[in-house]
Tab-separated table of C-alpha atoms in Angstrom:
chain	number	residue	atom	x	y	z
A	177	MET	CA	57.542	78.675	65.584
A	178	PRO	CA	56.864	74.931	65.404
A	179	GLU	CA	53.546	75.444	67.215
A	180	LYS	CA	52.483	78.218	64.783
A	181	SER	CA	53.433	76.113	61.770
A	182	SER	CA	51.501	73.184	63.228
A	183	GLN	CA	48.389	75.314	63.741
A	184	LEU	CA	48.742	76.732	60.207
A	185	PHE	CA	49.044	73.208	58.833
A	186	LYS	CA	45.895	72.119	60.693
A	187	GLY	CA	44.028	75.165	59.392
A	188	LYS	CA	44.985	74.313	55.817
A	189	LYS	CA	43.847	70.743	56.328
A	190	ILE	CA	40.456	71.896	57.591
A	191	LYS	CA	40.020	74.270	54.640
A	192	ALA	CA	41.046	71.544	52.225
A	193	PHE	CA	38.551	69.190	53.822
A	194	PHE	CA	35.672	71.679	53.409
A	195	ARG	CA	36.717	72.353	49.794
A	196	TRP	CA	36.566	68.628	49.175
A	197	LEU	CA	33.102	68.452	50.695
A	198	ARG	CA	31.983	71.382	48.520
A	199	ILE	CA	33.272	69.645	45.391
A	200	ILE	CA	31.499	66.397	46.289
A	201	PHE	CA	28.268	68.271	47.036
A	202	TYR	CA	28.284	70.153	43.747
A	203	ARG	CA	28.925	66.919	41.879
A	204	LEU	CA	25.879	65.369	43.515
A	205	ILE	CA	23.754	68.533	43.277
A	206	PRO	CA	25.192	70.948	40.694
A	207	PRO	CA	24.343	74.654	41.053
A	208	THR	CA	21.490	75.925	38.907
A	209	ASP	CA	21.121	79.069	36.829
A	210	ILE	CA	18.470	81.794	36.784
A	211	GLU	CA	16.582	80.215	33.886
A	212	ASN	CA	16.011	76.989	35.811
A	213	VAL	CA	14.754	78.978	38.767
A	214	LYS	CA	12.253	80.849	36.552
A	215	CYS	CA	11.138	77.565	34.999
A	216	LEU	CA	10.576	76.035	38.445
A	217	ASP	CA	8.631	79.114	39.564
A	218	LYS	CA	6.368	78.866	36.513
A	219	THR	CA	5.795	75.132	36.986
A	220	LEU	CA	4.992	75.491	40.668
A	221	THR	CA	2.576	78.332	39.919
A	222	LEU	CA	0.629	76.051	37.592
A	223	ASP	CA	0.731	73.181	40.099
A	224	SER	CA	-0.524	75.390	42.932
A	225	SER	CA	-3.506	76.860	41.091
A	226	TRP	CA	-7.060	76.218	42.293
A	227	ASN	CA	-8.439	74.938	38.999
A	228	THR	CA	-10.843	72.275	37.749
A	229	ASP	CA	-8.223	69.524	37.554
A	230	PHE	CA	-7.068	70.153	41.110
A	231	ILE	CA	-10.657	70.172	42.444
A	232	LEU	CA	-11.552	66.933	40.609
A	233	CYS	CA	-8.439	65.160	41.919
A	234	THR	CA	-9.140	66.389	45.444
A	235	VAL	CA	-12.776	65.212	45.361
A	236	SER	CA	-11.805	61.842	43.853
A	237	ALA	CA	-9.055	61.237	46.389
A	238	CYS	CA	-11.330	62.266	49.257
A	239	LEU	CA	-14.158	59.948	48.158
A	240	ILE	CA	-11.818	56.984	47.671
A	241	ALA	CA	-10.103	57.556	51.012
A	242	THR	CA	-13.400	57.992	52.886
A	243	PHE	CA	-14.947	54.832	51.441
A	244	GLY	CA	-11.732	52.936	52.132
A	245	LEU	CA	-11.632	54.144	55.735
A	246	LEU	CA	-15.297	53.350	56.372
A	247	SER	CA	-14.931	49.874	54.867
A	248	ASN	CA	-11.593	49.396	56.669
A	249	SER	CA	-9.886	48.496	53.379
A	250	ALA	CA	-6.169	49.272	53.171
A	251	ALA	CA	-6.116	48.547	49.413
A	252	VAL	CA	-8.756	51.193	48.698
A	253	ILE	CA	-6.977	53.742	50.880
A	254	ILE	CA	-3.775	53.189	48.899
A	255	GLY	CA	-5.722	54.214	45.789
A	256	ALA	CA	-6.541	57.540	47.430
A	257	MET	CA	-2.904	57.957	48.388
A	258	ILE	CA	-1.870	57.787	44.736
A	259	VAL	CA	-4.540	60.212	43.493
A	260	ALA	CA	-4.187	62.873	46.236
A	261	PRO	CA	-2.969	66.169	44.718
A	262	LEU	CA	-2.132	68.083	47.911
A	263	MET	CA	1.608	67.712	47.440
A	264	LEU	CA	1.458	70.042	44.400
A	265	PRO	CA	0.585	73.291	46.267
A	266	LEU	CA	2.775	72.228	49.207
A	267	ARG	CA	5.882	72.437	47.045
A	268	GLY	CA	4.711	75.800	45.742
A	269	LEU	CA	4.210	76.986	49.315
A	270	ALA	CA	7.712	75.889	50.320
A	271	PHE	CA	9.396	77.555	47.318
A	272	SER	CA	7.390	80.801	47.497
A	273	ALA	CA	8.048	81.174	51.224
A	274	CYS	CA	11.818	81.059	50.670
A	275	GLU	CA	11.690	83.278	47.584
A	276	GLY	CA	9.250	85.810	49.034
A	277	ASN	CA	6.929	85.298	46.058
A	278	LEU	CA	3.610	86.563	47.466
A	279	ASN	CA	1.578	85.696	44.367
A	280	LEU	CA	2.663	82.040	44.390
A	281	PHE	CA	2.382	81.909	48.182
A	282	ARG	CA	-1.250	83.105	48.091
A	283	LYS	CA	-2.150	80.626	45.352
A	284	ALA	CA	-0.586	77.683	47.138
A	285	LEU	CA	-2.061	78.619	50.520
A	286	PHE	CA	-5.537	79.094	49.038
A	287	SER	CA	-5.374	75.697	47.302
A	288	ILE	CA	-4.234	73.934	50.491
A	289	ILE	CA	-6.914	75.552	52.676
A	290	GLY	CA	-9.595	74.975	50.035
A	291	ALA	CA	-8.682	71.307	49.598
A	292	THR	CA	-8.547	70.835	53.367
A	293	LEU	CA	-12.000	72.274	53.995
A	294	LEU	CA	-13.518	70.522	50.989
A	295	SER	CA	-12.123	67.135	52.052
A	296	ILE	CA	-13.317	67.512	55.647
A	297	PHE	CA	-16.802	68.511	54.453
A	298	LEU	CA	-17.130	65.628	51.952
A	299	SER	CA	-15.812	62.951	54.293
A	300	SER	CA	-18.075	64.193	57.099
A	301	LEU	CA	-21.092	64.194	54.794
A	302	ILE	CA	-20.433	60.652	53.579
A	303	ALA	CA	-19.906	59.405	57.131
A	304	LYS	CA	-23.227	60.980	58.135
A	305	ILE	CA	-25.048	59.289	55.269
A	306	VAL	CA	-23.451	55.884	55.845
A	307	SER	CA	-23.562	56.258	59.665
A	308	PHE	CA	-21.510	53.212	60.591
A	309	PRO	CA	-21.849	52.475	64.306
A	310	ASP	CA	-18.198	51.567	64.829
A	311	VAL	CA	-14.781	52.525	63.507
A	312	GLY	CA	-12.178	50.213	62.013
A	313	SER	CA	-8.486	49.796	62.610
A	314	GLU	CA	-7.580	51.993	59.611
A	315	ILE	CA	-9.301	54.979	61.223
A	316	ILE	CA	-7.880	54.325	64.689
A	317	ALA	CA	-4.357	54.007	63.249
A	318	ARG	CA	-4.523	57.630	62.081
A	319	THR	CA	-5.657	59.136	65.379
A	320	GLN	CA	-2.498	58.587	67.423
A	321	PRO	CA	0.421	60.313	65.648
A	322	ASN	CA	3.916	60.190	67.097
A	323	LEU	CA	7.506	61.112	66.229
A	324	LEU	CA	7.696	58.317	63.664
A	325	ASP	CA	5.006	60.075	61.596
A	326	LEU	CA	7.073	63.267	61.602
A	327	GLY	CA	10.055	61.296	60.304
A	328	ILE	CA	7.907	59.834	57.525
A	329	ALA	CA	6.619	63.285	56.552
A	330	ILE	CA	10.110	64.807	56.404
A	331	THR	CA	11.440	61.926	54.327
A	332	ALA	CA	8.470	62.131	51.938
A	333	GLY	CA	8.901	65.887	51.609
A	334	ALA	CA	12.577	65.515	50.747
A	335	ILE	CA	11.724	63.005	48.020
A	336	SER	CA	9.050	65.334	46.666
A	337	GLY	CA	11.339	68.393	46.627
A	338	PHE	CA	14.238	66.650	44.927
A	339	GLY	CA	11.814	64.891	42.570
A	340	LYS	CA	10.687	68.292	41.301
A	341	VAL	CA	14.158	69.670	40.554
A	342	ARG	CA	16.065	66.503	39.588
A	343	SER	CA	15.038	64.630	36.481
A	344	GLY	CA	16.589	61.402	37.767
A	345	ILE	CA	13.971	61.055	40.510
A	346	SER	CA	10.574	59.889	39.350
A	347	GLU	CA	7.681	62.297	39.792
A	348	THR	CA	5.438	59.291	40.407
A	349	LEU	CA	7.625	58.177	43.309
A	350	ALA	CA	7.505	61.661	44.830
A	351	GLY	CA	3.755	61.982	44.389
A	352	THR	CA	3.055	58.599	45.942
A	353	ALA	CA	5.306	59.298	48.943
A	354	ILE	CA	3.538	62.592	49.675
A	355	ALA	CA	0.026	61.332	49.043
A	356	VAL	CA	0.540	58.540	51.563
A	357	ALA	CA	0.709	61.073	54.365
A	358	LEU	CA	-2.013	63.622	53.585
A	359	MET	CA	-5.473	62.638	52.374
A	360	PRO	CA	-6.357	59.673	54.678
A	361	PRO	CA	-5.821	61.528	57.980
A	362	LEU	CA	-7.692	64.528	56.593
A	363	CYS	CA	-10.688	62.298	55.831
A	364	VAL	CA	-10.487	60.802	59.326
A	365	VAL	CA	-11.004	64.342	60.666
A	366	GLY	CA	-14.287	64.610	58.766
A	367	ILE	CA	-15.424	61.104	59.774
A	368	SER	CA	-14.618	61.855	63.417
A	369	PHE	CA	-16.651	65.084	63.282
A	370	ALA	CA	-19.607	63.160	61.851
A	371	MET	CA	-19.365	60.583	64.641
A	372	GLY	CA	-18.971	63.240	67.321
A	373	ASN	CA	-15.592	61.907	68.426
A	374	SER	CA	-13.536	64.990	69.236
A	375	SER	CA	-10.480	63.041	70.471
A	376	PHE	CA	-10.205	61.170	67.155
A	377	ALA	CA	-10.670	64.448	65.253
A	378	TYR	CA	-7.875	66.096	67.256
A	379	GLY	CA	-5.471	63.172	66.768
A	380	SER	CA	-6.061	62.880	63.025
A	381	PHE	CA	-5.775	66.639	62.489
A	382	LEU	CA	-2.529	66.637	64.457
A	383	LEU	CA	-1.257	63.931	62.093
A	384	TYR	CA	-2.348	66.012	59.083
A	385	LEU	CA	-0.652	69.124	60.482
A	386	THR	CA	2.486	67.123	61.229
A	387	ASN	CA	2.643	65.865	57.663
A	388	LEU	CA	1.906	69.328	56.295
A	389	LEU	CA	4.728	71.047	58.198
A	390	GLY	CA	7.170	68.156	57.834
A	391	ILE	CA	6.702	68.023	54.068
A	392	THR	CA	6.947	71.807	53.677
A	393	LEU	CA	10.139	71.993	55.744
A	394	ALA	CA	11.774	69.146	53.828
A	395	CYS	CA	10.813	70.702	50.477
A	396	MET	CA	12.380	74.011	51.556
A	397	ILE	CA	15.625	72.265	52.478
A	398	ALA	CA	15.612	70.329	49.191
A	399	PHE	CA	15.159	73.524	47.134
A	400	ILE	CA	17.907	75.288	49.123
A	401	LEU	CA	20.376	72.424	48.749
A	402	SER	CA	19.601	72.229	45.034
A	403	GLY	CA	20.505	75.893	44.605
A	404	TYR	CA	17.022	77.050	43.524
A	405	THR	CA	16.546	79.376	46.482
A	406	LYS	CA	18.282	80.586	49.634
A	407	ALA	CA	17.649	80.089	53.324
A	408	THR	CA	15.446	82.875	54.688
A	409	LYS	CA	13.415	83.624	57.797
A	410	ALA	CA	10.623	81.475	56.378
A	411	LEU	CA	12.819	78.404	56.845
A	412	GLY	CA	13.419	79.388	60.462
A	413	TRP	CA	9.728	79.912	61.214
A	414	THR	CA	8.786	76.619	59.591
A	415	THR	CA	11.472	74.856	61.604
A	416	VAL	CA	10.190	76.428	64.834
A	417	LEU	CA	6.580	75.400	64.080
A	418	THR	CA	7.691	71.866	63.252
A	419	LEU	CA	9.737	71.607	66.452
A	420	LEU	CA	6.701	72.701	68.485
A	421	LEU	CA	4.944	69.552	67.281
A	422	ILE	CA	7.620	67.450	68.979
A	423	ILE	CA	5.895	68.093	72.331
A	424	PRO	CA	2.582	66.298	71.576
A	425	LEU	CA	4.204	63.834	69.190
A	426	GLY	CA	6.895	62.938	71.695
A	427	SER	CA	4.302	62.464	74.411
A	428	SER	CA	2.340	60.119	72.156
A	429	PHE	CA	5.510	58.244	71.183
A	430	PHE	CA	6.570	57.602	74.779
A	431	ARG	CA	2.999	56.622	75.660
A	432	LEU	CA	3.120	54.078	72.849
A	433	LEU	CA	6.381	52.670	74.183
A	434	GLN	CA	4.847	52.456	77.658
A	435	GLN	CA	1.790	50.629	76.300
A	436	GLN	CA	3.980	48.096	74.528
A	437	ARG	CA	5.995	47.586	77.700
A	438	ILE	CA	2.802	46.992	79.671
A	439	GLU	CA	1.569	44.465	77.096
A	440	THR	CA	4.869	42.580	77.325
A	441	GLU	CA	4.739	42.692	81.124
A	442	ILE	CA	1.157	41.381	81.164
A	443	LYS	CA	2.062	38.489	78.889
A	444	GLN	CA	5.015	37.556	81.104
A	445	LYS	CA	2.857	37.672	84.239
A	446	LEU	CA	0.139	35.564	82.650
A	447	VAL	CA	2.567	32.911	81.445
A	448	ASN	CA	4.854	32.796	84.456
A	449	GLU	CA	2.582	33.608	87.400
A	450	THR	CA	-0.842	32.124	86.596
A	451	ILE	CA	-1.949	28.521	86.232
A	452	THR	CA	-4.798	29.430	83.862
A	453	VAL	CA	-2.435	30.672	81.146
A	454	GLY	CA	0.895	29.243	82.243
A	455	LYS	CA	-0.035	25.556	82.126
A	456	ASP	CA	-1.111	23.431	79.132
A	457	VAL	CA	-1.427	26.527	76.918
A	458	ASP	CA	0.337	27.436	73.626
A	459	ASN	CA	0.799	30.511	71.429
A	460	VAL	CA	-0.258	33.163	73.918
A	461	ARG	CA	-0.829	36.623	72.406
A	462	VAL	CA	-1.823	39.728	74.315
A	463	ARG	CA	-3.340	42.881	72.798
A	464	ILE	CA	-4.806	45.800	74.749
A	465	GLU	CA	-7.580	48.076	73.471
A	466	TRP	CA	-6.463	51.323	75.087
A	467	THR	CA	-9.365	53.321	73.658
A	468	SER	CA	-11.881	51.410	75.807
A	469	LEU	CA	-12.813	52.411	79.350
A	470	PRO	CA	-11.478	50.487	81.169
A	471	PRO	CA	-8.810	49.163	78.760
A	472	VAL	CA	-9.580	45.650	77.508
A	473	ILE	CA	-6.862	42.983	77.626
A	474	ASN	CA	-7.508	40.494	74.816
A	475	VAL	CA	-5.698	37.225	75.504
A	476	VAL	CA	-5.585	34.818	72.546
A	477	LEU	CA	-4.336	31.301	73.282
A	478	GLN	CA	-4.494	27.670	72.176
A	479	THR	CA	-5.470	25.001	74.663
A	480	ASP	CA	-7.503	21.816	75.069
A	481	LYS	CA	-8.607	22.629	78.605
A	482	TYR	CA	-11.740	24.413	79.751
A	483	ILE	CA	-11.367	27.947	81.134
A	484	SER	CA	-14.302	29.081	83.221
A	485	PRO	CA	-15.565	32.653	83.749
A	486	ASN	CA	-14.461	32.391	87.357
A	487	GLN	CA	-10.866	31.721	86.245
A	488	VAL	CA	-11.022	34.779	83.991
A	489	ARG	CA	-12.256	36.844	86.963
A	490	LEU	CA	-9.365	35.623	89.112
A	491	VAL	CA	-6.863	36.461	86.376
A	492	GLU	CA	-8.436	39.908	86.001
A	493	ASN	CA	-8.183	40.603	89.750
A	494	PHE	CA	-4.603	39.362	89.776
A	495	LEU	CA	-3.530	41.717	86.947
A	496	ASN	CA	-5.356	44.710	88.420
A	497	GLN	CA	-3.581	44.199	91.746
A	498	ARG	CA	-0.153	43.686	90.194
A	499	LEU	CA	-0.410	46.596	87.737
A	500	ASN	CA	-2.322	48.876	90.134
A	501	ASP	CA	-4.835	49.743	87.445
A	502	ASP	CA	-8.263	48.680	86.170
A	503	PHE	CA	-8.397	46.320	83.192
A	504	GLU	CA	-11.024	44.058	81.705
A	505	VAL	CA	-9.743	40.654	80.589
A	506	VAL	CA	-11.231	38.767	77.639
A	507	PHE	CA	-9.995	35.293	76.687
A	508	SER	CA	-10.185	34.125	73.077
A	509	ILE	CA	-9.538	30.385	73.059
A	510	ILE	CA	-8.527	28.417	69.980
A	511	PRO	CA	-9.433	24.832	70.888
A	512	ILE	CA	-6.890	22.038	70.415
A	513	ARG	CA	-8.255	18.574	69.607
A	514	ASN	CA	-6.025	15.642	70.535
A	515	ILE	CA	-6.456	12.563	68.307
A	516	ARG	CA	-5.023	9.217	69.480
A	517	ALA	CA	-4.671	5.816	67.809
A	518	LYS	CA	-6.933	4.162	70.384
A	519	ASP	CA	-9.816	6.359	69.198
A	520	ILE	CA	-9.879	4.520	65.839
A	521	GLU	CA	-13.099	2.665	66.626
A	522	ASN	CA	-15.085	5.885	66.439
A	523	SER	CA	-13.342	7.298	63.392
A	524	VAL	CA	-13.817	7.092	59.666
A	525	ILE	CA	-11.195	5.232	57.635
A	526	GLU	CA	-10.213	6.415	54.182
A	527	PHE	CA	-9.042	3.738	51.744
A	528	PRO	CA	-7.123	4.084	48.497
A	529	LEU	CA	-8.820	3.770	45.149
A	530	ASP	CA	-7.786	0.115	44.767
A	531	LYS	CA	-10.205	-1.379	47.272
A	532	ASP	CA	-9.890	-4.999	46.054
A	533	ASN	CA	-6.773	-5.544	48.183
A	534	TYR	CA	-8.504	-4.466	51.397
A	535	THR	CA	-10.996	-6.195	53.619
A	536	LEU	CA	-13.549	-3.842	55.049
A	537	PRO	CA	-14.145	-4.131	58.803
A	538	LYS	CA	-17.541	-5.376	59.902
A	539	ASN	CA	-17.985	-2.517	62.366
A	540	ASP	CA	-20.921	-0.326	61.267
A	541	ASN	CA	-19.042	2.780	62.370
A	542	PHE	CA	-16.647	2.436	59.442
A	543	LYS	CA	-17.480	3.937	56.131
A	544	PHE	CA	-15.743	3.530	52.826
A	545	PHE	CA	-14.358	6.486	50.900
A	546	GLN	CA	-12.320	6.497	47.739
A	547	SER	CA	-9.220	8.652	47.701
A	548	ARG	CA	-9.204	11.106	44.894
């Protein structure tokens, strides 16, 4: 009997705990009624429509993002992030998939596909006309997606979903968070096609697809938690598709960690095991260009000593042997000039404005300057 009463007591405690969680949840996100659901459906239908306003916003965002990417300007790219309208049909796609609303689903899907193709075409056309010979860091940064990008997309999608159904969350905040993740990588796809770089095109499209699925999944969860729809098979399929992306994204993430580990290891070997870098040298920084063949190790340092090409060759051979790989080493030297008091005879003296209290030296190397 005591054991049964103890188990019964534990069962009541568990039920009471879940009731408490349900009360807290409904206080944070109160259940909605059928009228609010109809209102949301109507709003999302308007947002997901392929109309003149949507096309103009898409073209504007694409042009700004493409010019910003080609000029390697982060500030210009941020402007495209704010304008980008792709988050509007994405929310409609998420809601219609859970509700089984085929009309809204077709509208949202058509708008997303249309904006995607239009953006790729425009960015590719502009890149062909401009025909820059090289790519900047802003383009390269969007060709190597990893698990961190998926986390950003899911977080942005959650903000967007809750921003649509909760008046306390700013629509501007939601729009900015979504736009950050969509238009720039899409334009990188077009630029990469124009430059004939298939690896960059694949990486940037993978980032775009990651953001697309991550945002859609998070919007579905936000609408379900808010009581505007219920979990259906669409949520399961979206989750499965998103999880499939973990394979390439995880591979890229661990490759990034390995590259950072190698950079740290190279810096330690240069400082601790070589005379060229380890002696009379300050502020050593190592950065590797992994996209080059072979990878280029850029070593930036401050020193007042001369480093010859032969020393660079010896350092390069040393690293290749220790790391069992082929690297090219490039030294960027910031010269240090040492100034001593005994060098005063060859210097220029600067006197205060009141020169009457000073006797100028007779040495012709001295010149007189007034302090201002």
